[in-house]
CSV table of C-alpha atoms and ligand atoms in Angstrom, one decimal:
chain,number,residue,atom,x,y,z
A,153,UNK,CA,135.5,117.9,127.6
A,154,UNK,CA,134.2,120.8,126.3
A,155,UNK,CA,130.2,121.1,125.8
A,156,UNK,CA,129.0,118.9,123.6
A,157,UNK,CA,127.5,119.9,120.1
A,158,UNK,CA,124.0,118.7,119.4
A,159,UNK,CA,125.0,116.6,116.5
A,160,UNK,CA,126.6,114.6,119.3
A,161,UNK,CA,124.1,115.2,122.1
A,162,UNK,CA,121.5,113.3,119.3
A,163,UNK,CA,123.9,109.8,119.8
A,164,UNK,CA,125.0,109.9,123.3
A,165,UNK,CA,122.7,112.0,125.0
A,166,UNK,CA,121.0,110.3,127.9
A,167,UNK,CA,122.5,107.3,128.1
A,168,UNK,CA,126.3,106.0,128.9
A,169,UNK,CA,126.3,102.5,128.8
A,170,UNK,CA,129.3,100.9,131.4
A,171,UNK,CA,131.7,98.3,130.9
A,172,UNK,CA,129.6,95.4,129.1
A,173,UNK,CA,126.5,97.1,128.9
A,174,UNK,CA,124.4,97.6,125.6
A,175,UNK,CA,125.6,99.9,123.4
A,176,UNK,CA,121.9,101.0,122.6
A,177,UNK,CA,119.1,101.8,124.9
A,178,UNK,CA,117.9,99.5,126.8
A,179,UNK,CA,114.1,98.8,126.2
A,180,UNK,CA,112.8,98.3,129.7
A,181,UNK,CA,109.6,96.4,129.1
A,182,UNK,CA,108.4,96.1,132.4
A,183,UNK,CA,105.4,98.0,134.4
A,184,UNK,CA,107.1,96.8,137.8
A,185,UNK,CA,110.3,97.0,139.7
A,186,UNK,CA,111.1,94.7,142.7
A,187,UNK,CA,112.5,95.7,146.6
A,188,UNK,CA,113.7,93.6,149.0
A,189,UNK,CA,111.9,95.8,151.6
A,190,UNK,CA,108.5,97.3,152.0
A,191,UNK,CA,110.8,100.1,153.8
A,192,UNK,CA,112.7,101.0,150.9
A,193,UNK,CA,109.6,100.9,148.1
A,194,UNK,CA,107.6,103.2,150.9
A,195,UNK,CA,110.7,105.9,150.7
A,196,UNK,CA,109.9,105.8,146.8
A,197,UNK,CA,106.5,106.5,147.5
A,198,UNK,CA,107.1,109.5,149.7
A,199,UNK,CA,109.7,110.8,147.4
A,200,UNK,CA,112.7,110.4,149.6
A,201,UNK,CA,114.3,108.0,147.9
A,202,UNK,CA,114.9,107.5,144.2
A,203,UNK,CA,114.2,104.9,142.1
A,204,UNK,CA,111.7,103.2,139.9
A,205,UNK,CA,108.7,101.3,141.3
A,206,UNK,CA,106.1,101.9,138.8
A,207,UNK,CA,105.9,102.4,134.7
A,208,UNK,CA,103.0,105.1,134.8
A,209,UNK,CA,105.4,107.3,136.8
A,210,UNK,CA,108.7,106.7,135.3
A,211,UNK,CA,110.5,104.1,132.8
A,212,UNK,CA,114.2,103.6,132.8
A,213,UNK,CA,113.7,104.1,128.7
A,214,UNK,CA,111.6,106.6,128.4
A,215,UNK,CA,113.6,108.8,131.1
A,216,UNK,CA,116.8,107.8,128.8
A,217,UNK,CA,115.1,109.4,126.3
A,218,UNK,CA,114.1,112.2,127.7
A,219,UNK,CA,117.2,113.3,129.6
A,220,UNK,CA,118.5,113.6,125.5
A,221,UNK,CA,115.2,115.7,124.6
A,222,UNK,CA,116.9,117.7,127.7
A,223,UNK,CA,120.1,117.8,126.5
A,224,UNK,CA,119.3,119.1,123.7
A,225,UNK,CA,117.4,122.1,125.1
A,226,UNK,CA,119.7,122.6,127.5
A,227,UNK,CA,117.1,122.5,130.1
A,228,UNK,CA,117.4,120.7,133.8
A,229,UNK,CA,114.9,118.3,133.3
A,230,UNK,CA,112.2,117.0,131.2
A,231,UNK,CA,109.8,114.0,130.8
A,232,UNK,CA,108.2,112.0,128.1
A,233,UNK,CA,104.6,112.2,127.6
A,234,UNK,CA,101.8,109.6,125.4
A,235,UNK,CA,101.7,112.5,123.0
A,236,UNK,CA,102.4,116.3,122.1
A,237,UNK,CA,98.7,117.1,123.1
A,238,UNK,CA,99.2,115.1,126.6
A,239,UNK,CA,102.4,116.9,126.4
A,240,UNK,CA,101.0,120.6,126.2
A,241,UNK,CA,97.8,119.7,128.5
A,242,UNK,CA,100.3,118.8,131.0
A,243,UNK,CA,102.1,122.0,131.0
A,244,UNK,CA,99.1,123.7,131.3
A,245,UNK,CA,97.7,121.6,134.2
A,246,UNK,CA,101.0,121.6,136.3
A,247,UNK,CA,100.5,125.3,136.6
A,248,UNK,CA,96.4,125.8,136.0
A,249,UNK,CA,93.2,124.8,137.9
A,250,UNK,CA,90.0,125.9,137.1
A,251,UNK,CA,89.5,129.7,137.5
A,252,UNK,CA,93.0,130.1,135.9
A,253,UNK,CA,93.8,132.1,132.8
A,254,UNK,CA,96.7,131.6,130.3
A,255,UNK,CA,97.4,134.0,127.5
A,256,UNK,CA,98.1,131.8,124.3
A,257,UNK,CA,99.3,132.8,120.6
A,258,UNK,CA,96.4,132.6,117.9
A,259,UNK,CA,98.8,130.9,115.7
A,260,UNK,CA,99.0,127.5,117.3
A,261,UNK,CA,98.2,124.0,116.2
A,262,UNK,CA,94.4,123.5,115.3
A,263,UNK,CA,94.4,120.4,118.3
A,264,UNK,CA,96.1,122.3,120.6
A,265,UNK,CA,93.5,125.5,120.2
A,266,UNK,CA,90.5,122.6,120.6
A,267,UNK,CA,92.3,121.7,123.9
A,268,UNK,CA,92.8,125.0,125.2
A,269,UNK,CA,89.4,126.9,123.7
A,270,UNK,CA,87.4,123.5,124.4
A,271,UNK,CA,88.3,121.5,126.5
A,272,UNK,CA,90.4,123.2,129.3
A,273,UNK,CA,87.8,126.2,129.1
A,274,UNK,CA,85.2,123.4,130.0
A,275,UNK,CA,87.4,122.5,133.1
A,276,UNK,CA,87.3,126.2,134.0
A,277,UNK,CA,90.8,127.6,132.5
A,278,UNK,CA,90.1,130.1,130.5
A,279,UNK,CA,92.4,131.5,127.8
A,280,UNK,CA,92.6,135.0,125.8
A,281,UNK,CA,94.2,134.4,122.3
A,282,UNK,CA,96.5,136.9,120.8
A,283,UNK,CA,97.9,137.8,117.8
A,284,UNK,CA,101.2,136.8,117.7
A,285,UNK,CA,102.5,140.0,115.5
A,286,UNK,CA,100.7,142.1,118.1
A,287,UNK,CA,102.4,145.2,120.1
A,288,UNK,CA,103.4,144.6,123.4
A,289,UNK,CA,101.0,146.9,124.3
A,290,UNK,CA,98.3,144.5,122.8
A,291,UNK,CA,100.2,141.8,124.8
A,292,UNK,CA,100.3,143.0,127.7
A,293,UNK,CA,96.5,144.1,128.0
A,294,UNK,CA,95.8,140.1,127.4
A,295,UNK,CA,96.8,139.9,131.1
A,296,UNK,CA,94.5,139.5,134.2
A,297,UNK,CA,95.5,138.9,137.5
A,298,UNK,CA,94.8,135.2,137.3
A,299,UNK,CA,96.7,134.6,134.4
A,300,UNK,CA,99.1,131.6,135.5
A,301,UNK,CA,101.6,130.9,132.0
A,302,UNK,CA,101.9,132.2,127.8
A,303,UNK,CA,101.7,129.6,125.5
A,304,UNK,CA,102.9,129.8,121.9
A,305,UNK,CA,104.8,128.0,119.3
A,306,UNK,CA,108.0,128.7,117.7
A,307,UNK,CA,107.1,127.8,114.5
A,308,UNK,CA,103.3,127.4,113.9
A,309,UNK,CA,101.6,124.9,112.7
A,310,UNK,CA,100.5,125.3,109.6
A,311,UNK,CA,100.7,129.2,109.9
A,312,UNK,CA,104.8,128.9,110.0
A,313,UNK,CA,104.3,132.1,112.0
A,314,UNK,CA,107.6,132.6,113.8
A,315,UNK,CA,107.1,133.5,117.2
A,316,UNK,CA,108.7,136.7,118.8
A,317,UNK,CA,110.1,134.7,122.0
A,318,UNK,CA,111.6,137.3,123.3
A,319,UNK,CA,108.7,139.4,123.2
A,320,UNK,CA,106.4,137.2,124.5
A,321,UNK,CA,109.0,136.4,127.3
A,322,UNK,CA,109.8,139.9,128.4
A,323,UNK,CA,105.5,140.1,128.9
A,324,UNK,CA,105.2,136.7,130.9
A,325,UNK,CA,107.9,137.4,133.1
A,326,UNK,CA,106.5,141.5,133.9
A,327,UNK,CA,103.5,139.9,134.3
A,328,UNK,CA,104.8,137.2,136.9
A,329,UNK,CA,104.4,134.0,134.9
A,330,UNK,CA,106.0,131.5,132.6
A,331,UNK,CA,106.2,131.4,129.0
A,332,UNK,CA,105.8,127.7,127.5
A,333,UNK,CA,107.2,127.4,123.7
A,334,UNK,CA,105.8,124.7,121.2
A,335,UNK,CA,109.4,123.8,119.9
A,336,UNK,CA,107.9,120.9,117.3
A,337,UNK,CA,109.0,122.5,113.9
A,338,UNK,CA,112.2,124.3,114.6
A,339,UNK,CA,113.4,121.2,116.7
A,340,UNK,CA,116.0,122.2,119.3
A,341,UNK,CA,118.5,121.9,116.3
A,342,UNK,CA,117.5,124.9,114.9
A,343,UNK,CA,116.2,126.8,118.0
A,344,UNK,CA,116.7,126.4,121.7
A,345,UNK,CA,114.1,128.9,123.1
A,346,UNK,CA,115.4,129.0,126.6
A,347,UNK,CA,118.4,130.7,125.0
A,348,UNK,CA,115.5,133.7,124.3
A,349,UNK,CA,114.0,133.6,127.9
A,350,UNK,CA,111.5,130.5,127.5
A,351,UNK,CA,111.1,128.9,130.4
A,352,UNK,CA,109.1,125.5,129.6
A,353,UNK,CA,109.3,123.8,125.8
A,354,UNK,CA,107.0,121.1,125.0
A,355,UNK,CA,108.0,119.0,121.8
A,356,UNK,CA,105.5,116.8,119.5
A,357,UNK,CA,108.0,114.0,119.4
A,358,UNK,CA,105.7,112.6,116.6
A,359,UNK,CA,107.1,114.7,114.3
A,360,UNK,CA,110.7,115.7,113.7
A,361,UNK,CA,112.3,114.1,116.7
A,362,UNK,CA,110.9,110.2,115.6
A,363,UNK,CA,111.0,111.6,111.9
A,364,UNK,CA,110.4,108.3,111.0
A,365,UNK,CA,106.2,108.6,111.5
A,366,UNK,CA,106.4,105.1,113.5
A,367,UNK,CA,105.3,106.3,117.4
A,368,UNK,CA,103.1,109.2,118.8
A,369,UNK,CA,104.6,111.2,121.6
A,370,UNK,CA,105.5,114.1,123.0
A,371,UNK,CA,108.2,115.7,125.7
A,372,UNK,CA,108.3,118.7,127.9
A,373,UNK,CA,111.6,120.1,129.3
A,374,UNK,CA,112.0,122.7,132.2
A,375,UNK,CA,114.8,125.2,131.7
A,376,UNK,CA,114.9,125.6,135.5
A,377,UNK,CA,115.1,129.1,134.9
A,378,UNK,CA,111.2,130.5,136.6
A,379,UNK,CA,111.0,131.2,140.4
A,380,UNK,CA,108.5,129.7,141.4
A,381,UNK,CA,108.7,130.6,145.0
A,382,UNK,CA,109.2,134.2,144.0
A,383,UNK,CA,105.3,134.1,142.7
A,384,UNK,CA,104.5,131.9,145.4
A,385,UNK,CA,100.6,132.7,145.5
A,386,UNK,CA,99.6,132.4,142.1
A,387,UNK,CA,101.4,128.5,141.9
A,388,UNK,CA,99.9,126.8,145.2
A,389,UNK,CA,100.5,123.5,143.5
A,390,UNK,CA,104.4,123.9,143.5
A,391,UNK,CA,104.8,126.5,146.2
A,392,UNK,CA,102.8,125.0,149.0
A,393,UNK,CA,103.0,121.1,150.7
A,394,UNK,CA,101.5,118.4,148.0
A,395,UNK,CA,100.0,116.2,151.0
A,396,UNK,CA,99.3,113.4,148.8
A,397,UNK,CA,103.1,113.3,149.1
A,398,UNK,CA,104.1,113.6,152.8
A,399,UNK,CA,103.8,117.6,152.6
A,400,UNK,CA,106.3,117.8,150.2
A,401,UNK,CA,106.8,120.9,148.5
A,402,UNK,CA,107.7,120.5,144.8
A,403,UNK,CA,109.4,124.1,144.1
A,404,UNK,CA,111.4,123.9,147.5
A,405,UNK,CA,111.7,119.7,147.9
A,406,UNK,CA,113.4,119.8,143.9
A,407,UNK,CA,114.2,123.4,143.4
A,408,UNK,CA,114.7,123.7,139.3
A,409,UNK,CA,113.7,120.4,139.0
A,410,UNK,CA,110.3,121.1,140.8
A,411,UNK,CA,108.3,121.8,137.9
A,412,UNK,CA,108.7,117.8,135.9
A,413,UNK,CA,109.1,116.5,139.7
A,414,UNK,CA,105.8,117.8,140.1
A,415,UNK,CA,104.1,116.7,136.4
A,416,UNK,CA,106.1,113.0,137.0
A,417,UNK,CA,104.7,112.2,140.2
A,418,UNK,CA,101.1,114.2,140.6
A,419,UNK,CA,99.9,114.2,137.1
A,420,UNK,CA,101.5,111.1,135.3
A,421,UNK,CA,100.4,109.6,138.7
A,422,UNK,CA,96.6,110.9,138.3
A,423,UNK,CA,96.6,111.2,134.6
A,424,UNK,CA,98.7,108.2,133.0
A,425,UNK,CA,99.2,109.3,130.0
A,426,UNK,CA,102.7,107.3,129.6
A,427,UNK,CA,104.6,106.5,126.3
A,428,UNK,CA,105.5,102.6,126.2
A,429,UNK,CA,109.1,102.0,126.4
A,430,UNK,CA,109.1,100.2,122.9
A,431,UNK,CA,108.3,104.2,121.7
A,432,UNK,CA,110.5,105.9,123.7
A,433,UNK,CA,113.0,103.4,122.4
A,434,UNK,CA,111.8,104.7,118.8
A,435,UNK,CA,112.0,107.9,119.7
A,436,UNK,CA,115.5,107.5,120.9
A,437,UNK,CA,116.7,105.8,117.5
A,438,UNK,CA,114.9,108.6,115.6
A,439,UNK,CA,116.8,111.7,117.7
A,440,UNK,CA,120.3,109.8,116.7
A,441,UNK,CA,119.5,111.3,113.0
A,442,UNK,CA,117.8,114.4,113.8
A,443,UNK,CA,120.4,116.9,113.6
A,444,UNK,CA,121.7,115.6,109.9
A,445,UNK,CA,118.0,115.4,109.2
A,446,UNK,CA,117.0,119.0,109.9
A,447,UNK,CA,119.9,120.1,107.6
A,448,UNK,CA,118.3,118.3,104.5
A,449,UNK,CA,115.2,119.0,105.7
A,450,UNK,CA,116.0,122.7,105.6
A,451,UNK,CA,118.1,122.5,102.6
A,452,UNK,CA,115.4,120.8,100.3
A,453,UNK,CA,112.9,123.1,101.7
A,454,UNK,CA,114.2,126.6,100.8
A,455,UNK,CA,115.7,124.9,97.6
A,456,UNK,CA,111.6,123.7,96.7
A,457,UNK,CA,110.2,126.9,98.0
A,458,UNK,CA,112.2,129.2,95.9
A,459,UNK,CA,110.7,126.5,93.4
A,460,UNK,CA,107.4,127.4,93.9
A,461,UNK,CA,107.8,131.1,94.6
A,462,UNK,CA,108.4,131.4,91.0
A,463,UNK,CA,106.3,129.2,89.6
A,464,UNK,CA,103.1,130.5,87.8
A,465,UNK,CA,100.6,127.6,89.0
A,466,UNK,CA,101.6,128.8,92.5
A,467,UNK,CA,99.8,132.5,93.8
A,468,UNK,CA,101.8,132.7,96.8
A,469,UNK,CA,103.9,130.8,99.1
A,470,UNK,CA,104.8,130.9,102.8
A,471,UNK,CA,108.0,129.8,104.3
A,472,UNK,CA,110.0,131.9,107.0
A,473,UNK,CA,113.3,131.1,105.1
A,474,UNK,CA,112.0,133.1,102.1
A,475,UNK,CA,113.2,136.8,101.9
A,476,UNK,CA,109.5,137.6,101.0
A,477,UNK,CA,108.4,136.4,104.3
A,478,UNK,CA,107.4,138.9,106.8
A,479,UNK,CA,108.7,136.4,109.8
A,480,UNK,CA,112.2,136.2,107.7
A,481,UNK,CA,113.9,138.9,109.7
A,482,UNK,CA,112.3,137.0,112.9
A,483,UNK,CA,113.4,133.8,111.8
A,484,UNK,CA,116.9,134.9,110.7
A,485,UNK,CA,117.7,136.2,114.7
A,486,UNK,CA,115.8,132.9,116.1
A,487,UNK,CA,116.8,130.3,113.5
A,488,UNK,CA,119.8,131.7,111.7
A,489,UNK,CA,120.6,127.9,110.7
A,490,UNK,CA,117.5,127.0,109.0
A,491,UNK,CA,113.7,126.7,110.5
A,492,UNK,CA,112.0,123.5,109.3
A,493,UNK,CA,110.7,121.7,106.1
A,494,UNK,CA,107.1,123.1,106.5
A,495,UNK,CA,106.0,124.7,103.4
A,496,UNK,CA,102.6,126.7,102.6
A,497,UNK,CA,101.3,127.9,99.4
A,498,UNK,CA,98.5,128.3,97.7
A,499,UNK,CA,97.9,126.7,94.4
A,500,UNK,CA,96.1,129.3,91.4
A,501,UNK,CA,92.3,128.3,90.7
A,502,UNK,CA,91.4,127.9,94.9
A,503,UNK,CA,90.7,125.0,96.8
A,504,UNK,CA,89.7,122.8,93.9
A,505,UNK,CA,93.3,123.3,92.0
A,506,UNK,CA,94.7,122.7,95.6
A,507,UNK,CA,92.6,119.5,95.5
A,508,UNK,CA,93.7,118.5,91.9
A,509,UNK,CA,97.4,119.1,92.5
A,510,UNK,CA,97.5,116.8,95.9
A,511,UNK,CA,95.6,114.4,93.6
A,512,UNK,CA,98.0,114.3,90.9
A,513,UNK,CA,101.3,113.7,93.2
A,514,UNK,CA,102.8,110.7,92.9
A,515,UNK,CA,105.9,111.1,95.3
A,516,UNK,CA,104.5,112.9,98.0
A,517,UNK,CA,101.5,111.3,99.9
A,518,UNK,CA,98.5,112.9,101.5
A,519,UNK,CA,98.6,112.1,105.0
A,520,UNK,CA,97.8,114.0,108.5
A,521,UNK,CA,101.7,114.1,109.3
A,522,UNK,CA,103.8,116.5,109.4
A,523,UNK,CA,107.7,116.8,109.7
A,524,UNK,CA,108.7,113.6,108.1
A,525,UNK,CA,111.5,112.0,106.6
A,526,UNK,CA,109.4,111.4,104.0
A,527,UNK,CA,107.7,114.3,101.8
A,528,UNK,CA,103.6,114.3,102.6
A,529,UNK,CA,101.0,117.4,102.1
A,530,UNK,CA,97.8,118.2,103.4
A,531,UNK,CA,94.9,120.3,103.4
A,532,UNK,CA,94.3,121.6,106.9
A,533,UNK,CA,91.1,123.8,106.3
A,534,UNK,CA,88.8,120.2,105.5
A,535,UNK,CA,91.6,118.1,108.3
A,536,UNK,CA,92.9,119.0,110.6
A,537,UNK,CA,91.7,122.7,111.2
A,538,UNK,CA,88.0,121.2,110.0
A,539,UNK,CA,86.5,121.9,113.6
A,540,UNK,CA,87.5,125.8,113.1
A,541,UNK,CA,84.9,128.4,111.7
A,542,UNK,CA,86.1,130.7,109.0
A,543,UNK,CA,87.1,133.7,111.4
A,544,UNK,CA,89.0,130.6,113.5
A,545,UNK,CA,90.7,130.1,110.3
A,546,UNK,CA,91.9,133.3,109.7
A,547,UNK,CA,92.8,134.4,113.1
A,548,UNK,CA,95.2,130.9,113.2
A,549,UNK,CA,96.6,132.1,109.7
A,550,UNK,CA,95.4,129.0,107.7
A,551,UNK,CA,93.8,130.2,104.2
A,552,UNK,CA,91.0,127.9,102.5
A,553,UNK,CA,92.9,127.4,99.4
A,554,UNK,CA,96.4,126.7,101.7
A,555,UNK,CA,98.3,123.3,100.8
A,556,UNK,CA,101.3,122.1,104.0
A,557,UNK,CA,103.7,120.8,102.3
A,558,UNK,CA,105.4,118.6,104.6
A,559,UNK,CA,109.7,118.7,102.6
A,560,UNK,CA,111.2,115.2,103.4
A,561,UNK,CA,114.7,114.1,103.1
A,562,UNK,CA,115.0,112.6,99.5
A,563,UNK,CA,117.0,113.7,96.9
A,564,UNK,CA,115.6,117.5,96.2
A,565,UNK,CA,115.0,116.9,92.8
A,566,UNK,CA,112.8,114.1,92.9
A,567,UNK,CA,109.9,116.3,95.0
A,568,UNK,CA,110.8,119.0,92.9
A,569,UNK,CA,110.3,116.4,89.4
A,570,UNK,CA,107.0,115.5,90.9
A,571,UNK,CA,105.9,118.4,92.3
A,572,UNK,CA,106.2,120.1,88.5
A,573,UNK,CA,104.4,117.3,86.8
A,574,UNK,CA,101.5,117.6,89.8
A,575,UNK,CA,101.3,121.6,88.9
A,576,UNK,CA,101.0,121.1,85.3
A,577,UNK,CA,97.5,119.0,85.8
A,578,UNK,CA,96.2,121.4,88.7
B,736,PLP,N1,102.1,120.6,118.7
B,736,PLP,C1,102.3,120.8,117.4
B,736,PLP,C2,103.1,122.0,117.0
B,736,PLP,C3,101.8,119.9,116.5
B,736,PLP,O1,102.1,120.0,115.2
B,736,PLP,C4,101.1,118.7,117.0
B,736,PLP,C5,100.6,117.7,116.1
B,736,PLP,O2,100.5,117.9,114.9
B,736,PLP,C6,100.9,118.6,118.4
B,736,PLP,C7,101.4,119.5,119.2
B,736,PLP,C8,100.2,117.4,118.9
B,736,PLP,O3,101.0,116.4,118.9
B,736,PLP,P1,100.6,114.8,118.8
B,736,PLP,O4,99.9,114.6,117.5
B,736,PLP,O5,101.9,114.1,119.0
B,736,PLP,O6,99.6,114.6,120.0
């Protein structure tokens, strides 16, 4: 057969039941696996064998699930995480130890900028931030000679920056590192960043991929594409024996697959932070629908931010399917299909109109999610970005007055009937 398309990768991806078998995937409830022989669970132990012998390393389900998050990146291999921040903290840690330095995009999630400007700095990595619009001369003086990776999302959150992968690949790679993409908002459906030169994505599952807000999680996928062993010295942990495994050594022992081998069995191992198969089993259900969910996503969205473009409650409006976007033109080469149903505008009168108008909605719900079947807003600057000082703000592209509205899948002109009605009594 010819490659699959994604619509199809979403149903059968993963997972090919056998004569008999279920037709869905299995949910594997179990933290244990049982061997006849001490022998033949010790070969698990030192990696020689395959196989399952423990839940906090791998899960039938969950690596089911994450061989169709795979798929559809067209990666080599990936792996399910508790969450998208366990998610990015693990991609940072697989490559980082303290005295480490990663370049990262300004125009990330406010929780992942706490993780990296916080909490990883506090372990000893430090990070420069950079403009994501910035020249590559700008890029490429964020670089030291410990910098291990370049983080950055391809569609931010709440910015809706779109990022220039290629850009920002072309600099990792002179520069003898890895670039790691945030794919949460364009979804693999509309963008596949390894296509651009990505080598690691990382996915908030929570969002589009379960679409259905029912289970936290996250996913990273490895295109397979970095040598590791060609920058040997500045990635010890893949490119030199992991004695804690029998002097195995990840980038040589599992080649492309080196990189998840090597976040599976050191830092699930050490750091645990596993999805339960019940999610994973969620999150399979929810990537069945994700393609013909992205379409109405994007549909609804550019139909309800022409909407507000024009209206005269509305002072401006940020979406990268817009022609009045400046990240149009960067969307059109990276998403030609459609980017995601994240809108962000700014209602007249400031933050207290903003207030009024989320107030006043009666279809679409204030909540902290994001990329949802169903249509939700939010305020980030008092939520989610609350922990960020005013230049924070600014330098991450989230105005005071700016609303998210989240574009579900209903019928486009019932959020457009209620988002009219909520304008008139900003
Ligand atoms: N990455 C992006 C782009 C996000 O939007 C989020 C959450 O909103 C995260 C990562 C963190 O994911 P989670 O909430 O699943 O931990």
């Amino acid at each position: 057969m010819n490659r699959l398309h994604p619509e199809t990768i979403c149903l059968y991806g993963g997972y090919t039941p056998h004569n008999g078998e279920p037709r869905q995937i299995p949910i594997i409830q179990s933290t244990t696996y049982k061997y006849d022989t001490s022998e033949a669970m010790g070969k698990l132990f030192d990696l020689e064998a395959e196989g399952y012998f423990y839940t906090r390393l791998q899960n039938p389900t969950n690596d089911a699930v994450a061989e169709r998050i795979t798929a559809l990146e067209g990666g080599v291999a990936g792996m399910l995480t508790a969450s998208g921040q366990a998610a990015n903290l693990y991609a940072i840690v697989n490559l980082c130890g303290a005295g480490d330095h990663v370049v990262s995009s300004t125009a990330v999630y406010g929780g992942t900028f706490n993780l990296f400007d916080v909490t990883l700095r506090r372990l000893g990595i430090d990070f420069t931030f950079v403009n994501p619009d910035c020249s590559e001369d700008e890029l490429a003086a964020a670089f030291r000679p410990n910098t291990r990776a370049v983080f950055g999302e391809t569609i931010a959150n709440p910015a809706l920056t779109v990022l220039d992968i290629e850009k920002f690949a072309a600099a990792a790679h002179a520069h003898g590192v890895p670039l790691i993409v945030d794919n949460t908002f364009a979804t693999p459906i509309n963008c596949r960043p390894f296509e651009f030169g990505c080598d690691i994505v990382t996915h908030s599952t929570t969002k589009y991929m379960d679409g259905h807000a029912a289970a936290v999680g996250g996913a990273i996928v490895d295109s397979g594409n970095f040598d590791w062993m060609a920058h040997a010295d500045k990635f010890p942990g893949l490119t030199t024996p992991d004695e804690s495994y029998h002097g195995k050594t990840y980038a040589v022992d599992f080649g492309r697959k080196g990189f998840i081998t090597k976040a599976t069995a050191h830092l699930m191992r050490d750091l645990g932070a596993i999805p339960a198969p019940q999610n994973a089993f969620l999150l399979g259900l929810g990537l069945e629908t994700l393609a013909l969910r992205m379409e109405r996503h994007c549909a609804n969205a550019q139909q309800v931010a022409g909407f507000l473009e024009r209206h005269p409650k509305v002072s401006w409006v940020n979406y990268p399917g817009l022609k009045s976007s400046p990240y149009y033109a960067l969307a059109q080469k990276y998403m030609p299909h459609g980017t995601c149903g994240v809108i962000s505008f700014g209602v007249t009168g400031g933050r207290e109109a903003a207030v009024r108008f989320m107030d006043a909605l009666q279809l679409a719900s204030i909540v902290t999610h994001v990329a949802d079947s169903k249509t939700c807003v939010l305020h980030p600057a008092s939520t989610t970005h609350r922990q960020m000082n005013d230049a924070q703000l600014e330098a991450a592209g989230v105005r005071p007055d700016l609303v998210r509205l989240s574009v579900g899948i209903e019928h486009v002109d019932d959020i457009l009937s209620d988002l009219a009605q909520a304008l008139e009594r900003a």
